[in-house]
Coordinates of C-alpha atoms in Angstrom, one line a residue:
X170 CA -103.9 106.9 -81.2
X171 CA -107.0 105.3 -81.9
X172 CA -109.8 106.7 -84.0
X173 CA -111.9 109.7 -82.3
X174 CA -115.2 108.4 -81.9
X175 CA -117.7 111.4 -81.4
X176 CA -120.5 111.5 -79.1
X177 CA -123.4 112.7 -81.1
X178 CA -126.8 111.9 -80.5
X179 CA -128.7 108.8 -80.4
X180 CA -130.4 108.4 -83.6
X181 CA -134.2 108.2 -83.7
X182 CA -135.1 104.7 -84.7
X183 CA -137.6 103.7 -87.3
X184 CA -139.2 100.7 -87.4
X185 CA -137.2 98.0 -88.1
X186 CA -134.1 100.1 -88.7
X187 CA -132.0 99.1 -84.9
X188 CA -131.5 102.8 -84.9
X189 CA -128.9 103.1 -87.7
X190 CA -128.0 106.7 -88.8
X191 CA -129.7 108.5 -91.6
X192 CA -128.2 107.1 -94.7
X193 CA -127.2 103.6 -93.8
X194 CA -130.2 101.2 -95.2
X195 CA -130.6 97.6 -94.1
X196 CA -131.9 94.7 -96.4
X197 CA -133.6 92.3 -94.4
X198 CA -131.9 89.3 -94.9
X199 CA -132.8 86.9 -97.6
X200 CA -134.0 83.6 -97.1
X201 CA -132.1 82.1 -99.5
X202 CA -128.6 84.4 -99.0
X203 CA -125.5 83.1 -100.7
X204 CA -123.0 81.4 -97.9
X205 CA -119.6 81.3 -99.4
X206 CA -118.9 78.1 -97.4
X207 CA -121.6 76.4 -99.2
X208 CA -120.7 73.6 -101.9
X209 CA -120.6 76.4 -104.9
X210 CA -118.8 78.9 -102.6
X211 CA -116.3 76.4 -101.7
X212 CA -115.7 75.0 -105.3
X213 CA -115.1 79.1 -106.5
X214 CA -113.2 79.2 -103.0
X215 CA -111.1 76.6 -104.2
X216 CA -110.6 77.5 -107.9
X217 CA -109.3 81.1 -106.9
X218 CA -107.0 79.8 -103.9
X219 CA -105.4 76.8 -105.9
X220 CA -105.5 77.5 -109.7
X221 CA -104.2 80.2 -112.4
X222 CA -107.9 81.2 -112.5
X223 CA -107.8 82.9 -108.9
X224 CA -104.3 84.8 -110.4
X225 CA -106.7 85.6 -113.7
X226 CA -109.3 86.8 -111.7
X227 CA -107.3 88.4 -109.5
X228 CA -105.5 90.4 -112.5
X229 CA -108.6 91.2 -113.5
X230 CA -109.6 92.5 -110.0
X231 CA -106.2 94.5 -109.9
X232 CA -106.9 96.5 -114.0
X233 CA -110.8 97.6 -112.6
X234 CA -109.8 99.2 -109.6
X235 CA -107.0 101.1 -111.4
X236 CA -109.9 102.2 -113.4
X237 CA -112.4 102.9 -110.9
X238 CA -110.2 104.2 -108.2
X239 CA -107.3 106.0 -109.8
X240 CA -106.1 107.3 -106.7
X241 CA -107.3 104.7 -104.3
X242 CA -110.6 103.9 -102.6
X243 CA -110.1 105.5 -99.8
X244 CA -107.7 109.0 -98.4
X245 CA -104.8 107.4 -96.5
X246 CA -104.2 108.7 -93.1
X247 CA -100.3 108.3 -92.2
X248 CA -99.8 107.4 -88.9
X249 CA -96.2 108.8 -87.6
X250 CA -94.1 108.7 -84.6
X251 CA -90.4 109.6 -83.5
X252 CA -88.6 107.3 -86.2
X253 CA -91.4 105.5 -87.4
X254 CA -94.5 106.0 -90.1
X255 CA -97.1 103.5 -91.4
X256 CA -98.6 104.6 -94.8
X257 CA -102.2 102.9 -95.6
X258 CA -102.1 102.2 -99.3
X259 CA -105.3 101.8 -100.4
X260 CA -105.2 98.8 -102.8
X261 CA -107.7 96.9 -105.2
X262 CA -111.4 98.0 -104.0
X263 CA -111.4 97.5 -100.4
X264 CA -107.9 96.2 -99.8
X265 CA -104.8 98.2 -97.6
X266 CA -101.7 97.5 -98.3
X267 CA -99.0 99.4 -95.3
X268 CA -95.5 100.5 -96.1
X269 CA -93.9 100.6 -92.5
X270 CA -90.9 103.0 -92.3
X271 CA -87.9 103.5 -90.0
X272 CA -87.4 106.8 -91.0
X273 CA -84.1 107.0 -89.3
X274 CA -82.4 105.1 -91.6
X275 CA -85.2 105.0 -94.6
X276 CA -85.5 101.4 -94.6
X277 CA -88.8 100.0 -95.3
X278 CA -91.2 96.6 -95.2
X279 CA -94.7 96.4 -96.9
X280 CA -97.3 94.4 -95.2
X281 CA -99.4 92.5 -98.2
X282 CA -99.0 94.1 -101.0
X283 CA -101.6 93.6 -103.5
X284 CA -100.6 96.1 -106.3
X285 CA -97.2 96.7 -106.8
X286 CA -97.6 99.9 -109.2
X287 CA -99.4 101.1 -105.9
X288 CA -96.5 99.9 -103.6
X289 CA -93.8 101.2 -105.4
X290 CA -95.3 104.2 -106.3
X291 CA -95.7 104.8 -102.3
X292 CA -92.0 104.0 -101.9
X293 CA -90.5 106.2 -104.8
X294 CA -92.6 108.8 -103.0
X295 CA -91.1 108.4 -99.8
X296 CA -87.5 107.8 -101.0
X297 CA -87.0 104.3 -99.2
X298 CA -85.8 101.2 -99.7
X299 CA -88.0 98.5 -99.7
X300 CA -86.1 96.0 -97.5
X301 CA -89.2 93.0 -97.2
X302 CA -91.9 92.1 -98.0
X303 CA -94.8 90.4 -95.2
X304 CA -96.9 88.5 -95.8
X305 CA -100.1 87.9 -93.9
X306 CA -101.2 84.8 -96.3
X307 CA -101.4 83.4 -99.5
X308 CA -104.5 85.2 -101.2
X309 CA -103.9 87.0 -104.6
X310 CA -105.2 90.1 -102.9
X311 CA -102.9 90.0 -100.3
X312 CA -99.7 88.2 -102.1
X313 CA -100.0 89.4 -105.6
X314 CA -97.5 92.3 -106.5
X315 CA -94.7 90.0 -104.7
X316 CA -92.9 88.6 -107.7
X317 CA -93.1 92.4 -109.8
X318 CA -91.6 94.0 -106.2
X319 CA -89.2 91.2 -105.9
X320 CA -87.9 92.1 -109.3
X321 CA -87.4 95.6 -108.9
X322 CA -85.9 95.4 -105.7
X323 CA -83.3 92.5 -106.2
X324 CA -82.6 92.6 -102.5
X325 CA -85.8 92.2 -100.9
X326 CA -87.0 89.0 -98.8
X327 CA -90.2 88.2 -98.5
X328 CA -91.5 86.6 -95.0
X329 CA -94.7 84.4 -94.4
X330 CA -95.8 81.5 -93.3
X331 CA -94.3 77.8 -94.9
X332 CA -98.2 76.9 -95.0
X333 CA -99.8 78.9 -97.5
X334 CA -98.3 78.8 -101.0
X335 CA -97.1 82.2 -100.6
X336 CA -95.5 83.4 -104.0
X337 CA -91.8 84.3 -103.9
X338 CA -91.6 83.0 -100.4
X339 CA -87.5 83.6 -99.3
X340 CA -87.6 83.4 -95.4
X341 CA -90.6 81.3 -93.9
X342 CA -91.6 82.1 -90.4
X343 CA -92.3 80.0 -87.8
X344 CA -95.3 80.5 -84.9
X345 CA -93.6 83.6 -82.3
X346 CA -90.2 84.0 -84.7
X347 CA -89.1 87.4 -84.7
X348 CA -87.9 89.9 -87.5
X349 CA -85.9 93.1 -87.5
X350 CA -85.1 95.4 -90.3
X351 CA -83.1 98.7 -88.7
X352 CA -85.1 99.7 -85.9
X353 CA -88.1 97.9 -86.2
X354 CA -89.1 94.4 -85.2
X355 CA -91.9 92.5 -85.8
X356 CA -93.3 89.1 -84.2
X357 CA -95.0 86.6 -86.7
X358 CA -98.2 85.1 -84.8
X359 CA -99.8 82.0 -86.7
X360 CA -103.7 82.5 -86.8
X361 CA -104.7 79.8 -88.9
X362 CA -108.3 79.7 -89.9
X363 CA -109.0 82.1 -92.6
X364 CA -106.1 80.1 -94.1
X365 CA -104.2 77.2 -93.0
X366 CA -101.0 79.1 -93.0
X367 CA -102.7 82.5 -91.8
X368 CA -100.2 85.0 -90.1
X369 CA -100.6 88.6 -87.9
X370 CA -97.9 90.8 -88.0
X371 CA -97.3 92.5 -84.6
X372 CA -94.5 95.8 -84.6
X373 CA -92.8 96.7 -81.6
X374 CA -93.6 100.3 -81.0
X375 CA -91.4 100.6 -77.8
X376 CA -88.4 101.8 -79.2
X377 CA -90.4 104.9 -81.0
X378 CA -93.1 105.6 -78.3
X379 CA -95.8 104.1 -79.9
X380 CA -98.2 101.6 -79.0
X381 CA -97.9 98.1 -80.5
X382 CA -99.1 97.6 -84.4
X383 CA -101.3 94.5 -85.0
X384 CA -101.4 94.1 -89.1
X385 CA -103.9 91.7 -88.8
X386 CA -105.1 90.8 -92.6
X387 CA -107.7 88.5 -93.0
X388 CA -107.8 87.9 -89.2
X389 CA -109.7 90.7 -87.7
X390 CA -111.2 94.0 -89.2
X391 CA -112.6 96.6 -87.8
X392 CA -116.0 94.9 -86.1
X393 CA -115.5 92.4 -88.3
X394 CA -113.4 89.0 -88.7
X395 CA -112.5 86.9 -92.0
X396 CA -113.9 84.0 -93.6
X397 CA -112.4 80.5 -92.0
X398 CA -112.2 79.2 -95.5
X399 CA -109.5 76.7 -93.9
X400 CA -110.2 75.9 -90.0
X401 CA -113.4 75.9 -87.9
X402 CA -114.9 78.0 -85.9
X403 CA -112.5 76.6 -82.9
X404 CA -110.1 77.2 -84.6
X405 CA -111.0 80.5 -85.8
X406 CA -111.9 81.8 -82.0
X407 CA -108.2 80.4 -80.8
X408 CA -106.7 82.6 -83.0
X409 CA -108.7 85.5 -82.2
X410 CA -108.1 84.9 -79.0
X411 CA -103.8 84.8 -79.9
X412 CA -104.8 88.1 -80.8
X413 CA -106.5 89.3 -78.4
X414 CA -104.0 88.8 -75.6
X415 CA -102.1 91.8 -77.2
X416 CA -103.3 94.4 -75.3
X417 CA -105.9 97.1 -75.4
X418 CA -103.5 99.8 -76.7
X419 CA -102.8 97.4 -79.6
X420 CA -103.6 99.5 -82.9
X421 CA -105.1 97.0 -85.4
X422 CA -104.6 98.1 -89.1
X423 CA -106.5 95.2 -91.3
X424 CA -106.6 94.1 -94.7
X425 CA -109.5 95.8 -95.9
X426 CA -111.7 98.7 -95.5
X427 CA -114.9 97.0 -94.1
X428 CA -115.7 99.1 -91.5
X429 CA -119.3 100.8 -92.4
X430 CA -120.5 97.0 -93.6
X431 CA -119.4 95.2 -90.4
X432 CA -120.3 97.7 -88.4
X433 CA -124.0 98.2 -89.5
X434 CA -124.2 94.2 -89.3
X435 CA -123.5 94.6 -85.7
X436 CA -125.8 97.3 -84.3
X437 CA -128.2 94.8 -85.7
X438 CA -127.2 92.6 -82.9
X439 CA -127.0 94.9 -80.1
X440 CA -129.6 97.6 -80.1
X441 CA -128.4 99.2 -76.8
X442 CA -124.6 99.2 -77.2
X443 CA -123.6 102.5 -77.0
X444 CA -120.0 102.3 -78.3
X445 CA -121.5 100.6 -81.5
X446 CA -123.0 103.1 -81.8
X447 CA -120.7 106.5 -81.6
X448 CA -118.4 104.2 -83.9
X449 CA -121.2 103.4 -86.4
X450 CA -122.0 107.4 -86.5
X451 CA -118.1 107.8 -86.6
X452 CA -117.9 105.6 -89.5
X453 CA -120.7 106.8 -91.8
X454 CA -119.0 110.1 -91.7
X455 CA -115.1 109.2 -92.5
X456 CA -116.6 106.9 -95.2
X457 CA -118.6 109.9 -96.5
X458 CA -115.8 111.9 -96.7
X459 CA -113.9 108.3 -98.5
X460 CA -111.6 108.8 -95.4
X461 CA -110.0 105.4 -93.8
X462 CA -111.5 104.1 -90.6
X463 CA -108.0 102.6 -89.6
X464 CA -106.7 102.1 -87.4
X465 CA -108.5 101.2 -84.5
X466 CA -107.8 99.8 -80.9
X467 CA -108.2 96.1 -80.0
X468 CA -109.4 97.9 -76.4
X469 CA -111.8 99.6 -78.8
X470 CA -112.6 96.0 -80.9
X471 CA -114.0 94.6 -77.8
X472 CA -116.5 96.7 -77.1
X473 CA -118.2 96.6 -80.5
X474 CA -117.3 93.7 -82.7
X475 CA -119.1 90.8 -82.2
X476 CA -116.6 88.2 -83.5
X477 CA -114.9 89.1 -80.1
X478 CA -117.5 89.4 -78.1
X479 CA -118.3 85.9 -78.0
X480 CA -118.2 85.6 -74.1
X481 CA -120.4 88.5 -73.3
X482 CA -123.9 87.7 -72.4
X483 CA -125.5 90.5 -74.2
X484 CA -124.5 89.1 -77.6
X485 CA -125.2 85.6 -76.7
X486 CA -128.9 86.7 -75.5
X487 CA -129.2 88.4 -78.5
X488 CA -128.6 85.3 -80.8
X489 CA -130.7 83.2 -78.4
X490 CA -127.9 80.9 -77.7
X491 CA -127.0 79.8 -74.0
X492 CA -124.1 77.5 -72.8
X493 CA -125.6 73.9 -72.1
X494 CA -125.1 72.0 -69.0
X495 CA -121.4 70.7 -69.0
X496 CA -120.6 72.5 -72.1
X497 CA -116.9 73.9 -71.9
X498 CA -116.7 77.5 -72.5
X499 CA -114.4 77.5 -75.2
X500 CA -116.8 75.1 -76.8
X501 CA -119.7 77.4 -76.1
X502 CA -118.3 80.5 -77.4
X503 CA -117.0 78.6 -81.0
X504 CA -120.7 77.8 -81.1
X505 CA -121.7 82.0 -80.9
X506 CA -118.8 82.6 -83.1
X507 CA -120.2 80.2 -85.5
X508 CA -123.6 81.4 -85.5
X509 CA -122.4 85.2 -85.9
X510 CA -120.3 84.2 -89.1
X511 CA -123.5 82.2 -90.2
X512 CA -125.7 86.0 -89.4
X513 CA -122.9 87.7 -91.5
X514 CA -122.6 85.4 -94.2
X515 CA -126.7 85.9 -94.5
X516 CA -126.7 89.9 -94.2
X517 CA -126.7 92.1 -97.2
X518 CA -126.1 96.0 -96.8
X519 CA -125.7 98.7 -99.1

């Protein structure tokens, strides 16, 4: 069930604007825009990933969104089929946490979950049992309520990947391994990149009738793809790719609600795309409303977000990049990946 995406008109375009709906504003981008991957940006990178600071500063991050966003940042939308339901929490500012049910037998798995008062208050809601706990790396806002859900449910293992210092780690997962708890299974998929040890979390929604979940974390968002703090843009674009070969019906539920940012960034791109557009206008409106934009389809990804667009022409017209003679293609399109992250990393909305 992916998102409806209304046709609407075409907005009138002002100059300079690329035709974005009333109420979205663009900053031209700044000359001198802070790139996270630059030495200062790697030195903070580095403090929060490998030093109690990060945990400080995640703690920190954790108190002001209790305060800011008492009942989350955004209106959950459950998503529910024969057996099953997948419960957005909306964690932190931006951040979704996902308690996955088998409502059969009430068991229950959290994908990343940042705030454990959040997470357990989602489960005491529901009246399940929190069997594990999976992680999609090793981030405080991904990985940080482990150790208080670990000791309140003495029982609970928590999966991820042997690469990323993932706290409480009980059962690493290897590239393709395979995990069941009652009636659902999940395939870990190793997406290194944003981290070394990145991992996608992929449900099998045979057994209830659904289409296949993609929890993708820090991999993909909706138009939008994470940092590669840890890999290159090679490496990054395999792993999209890993993804990618999912399947169009895939749902993709990511780690954090970007949608309205990533997806203004890329009608800057490409001023004729009409499915950019519909979900842009789509977007505005749920995000009006504070509603979640997840999930999406990765049918639906490819036809607006640019990180995965690398191989259409369009896009690669649009950044004035073309493949050189003898180039491989692979090599080519890690070169528009590259210089869309670059674009990103430049671009300031509001």
């Amino acid at each position: 069930q992916s998102c409806p995406q209304p046709a609407g008109q075409r907005a009138s375009q002002e100059p300079g604007s690329g035709g974005l709906p009333e109420g979205v504003e663009y900053i031209p981008t700044r000359k001198k825009g802070k790139n996270p991957m630059k030495p200062v940006g790697v030195a903070w990178y580095s403090l929060y990933a490998r030093t109690r600071l990060g945990y400080l500063f995640y703690q920190r991050q954790v108190k002001k969104a209790r305060e800011r966003y008492p009942h989350g940042h955004s209106v959950p939308q459950p998503y529910c089929f024969p057996g099953l339901k997948i419960l957005p929490i909306p964690v932190l500012s931006n951040n979704y946490s996902y308690l996955v049910i088998d409502t059969g037998s009430s068991q229950a798995v959290v994908i990343d979950p940042s705030d454990p008062l959040a997470v357990q208050a989602a489960i005491e809601d529901e009246g399940v049992m929190l069997e594990a706990i999976f992680c999609t790396h090793k981030h405080w806002d991904h990985s940080g309520g482990n150790e208080a859900l670990c000791q309140k449910h003495n029982s609970c293992r928590v999966y991820g990947s042997a690469l990323d210092a993932i706290p409480q780690l009980t059962n690493p997962l290897a590239d393709r391994e395979k995990v069941t708890v009652g009636c659902l299974t999940f395939e870990a998929l190793a997406t290194p990149g944003h981290t070394v040890g990145h991992m996608v979390y992929v449900l099998d929604g045979g057994p209830f009738g659904s289409p296949p979940c993609l929890f993708s974390g820090d991999l993909l968002f909706l138009a939008g793809c994470g940092e590669p703090f840890e890999g290159s843009p090679e490496t990054m674009l395999a792993s999209l790719d890993v993804a990618m070969g999912l399947g169009e019906d895939t749902l993709l539920w990511p780690g954090h609600e970007y949608a309205l940012e990533c997806l203004t960034f890329a009608s800057l791109l490409e001023l004729d795309n009409s499915a950019l557009e519909q979900k842009l206008q789509w977007a505005v409106q749920q995000r009006q409303e504070k509603r979640s934009t997840c999930p999406s389809t990765l049918g639906e990804e490819q036809t607006y977000n640019p990180f995965l667009r690398t191989h259409r022409p369009e896009l690669q017209e649009a950044l004035g990049l073309w493949q050189g003679r003898g180039e491989d293609l692979d090599a080519f399109r890690a070169r528009v990946l590259k210089e869309v992250r670059r674009r990103k990393d430049l671009y300031q909305a509001t």
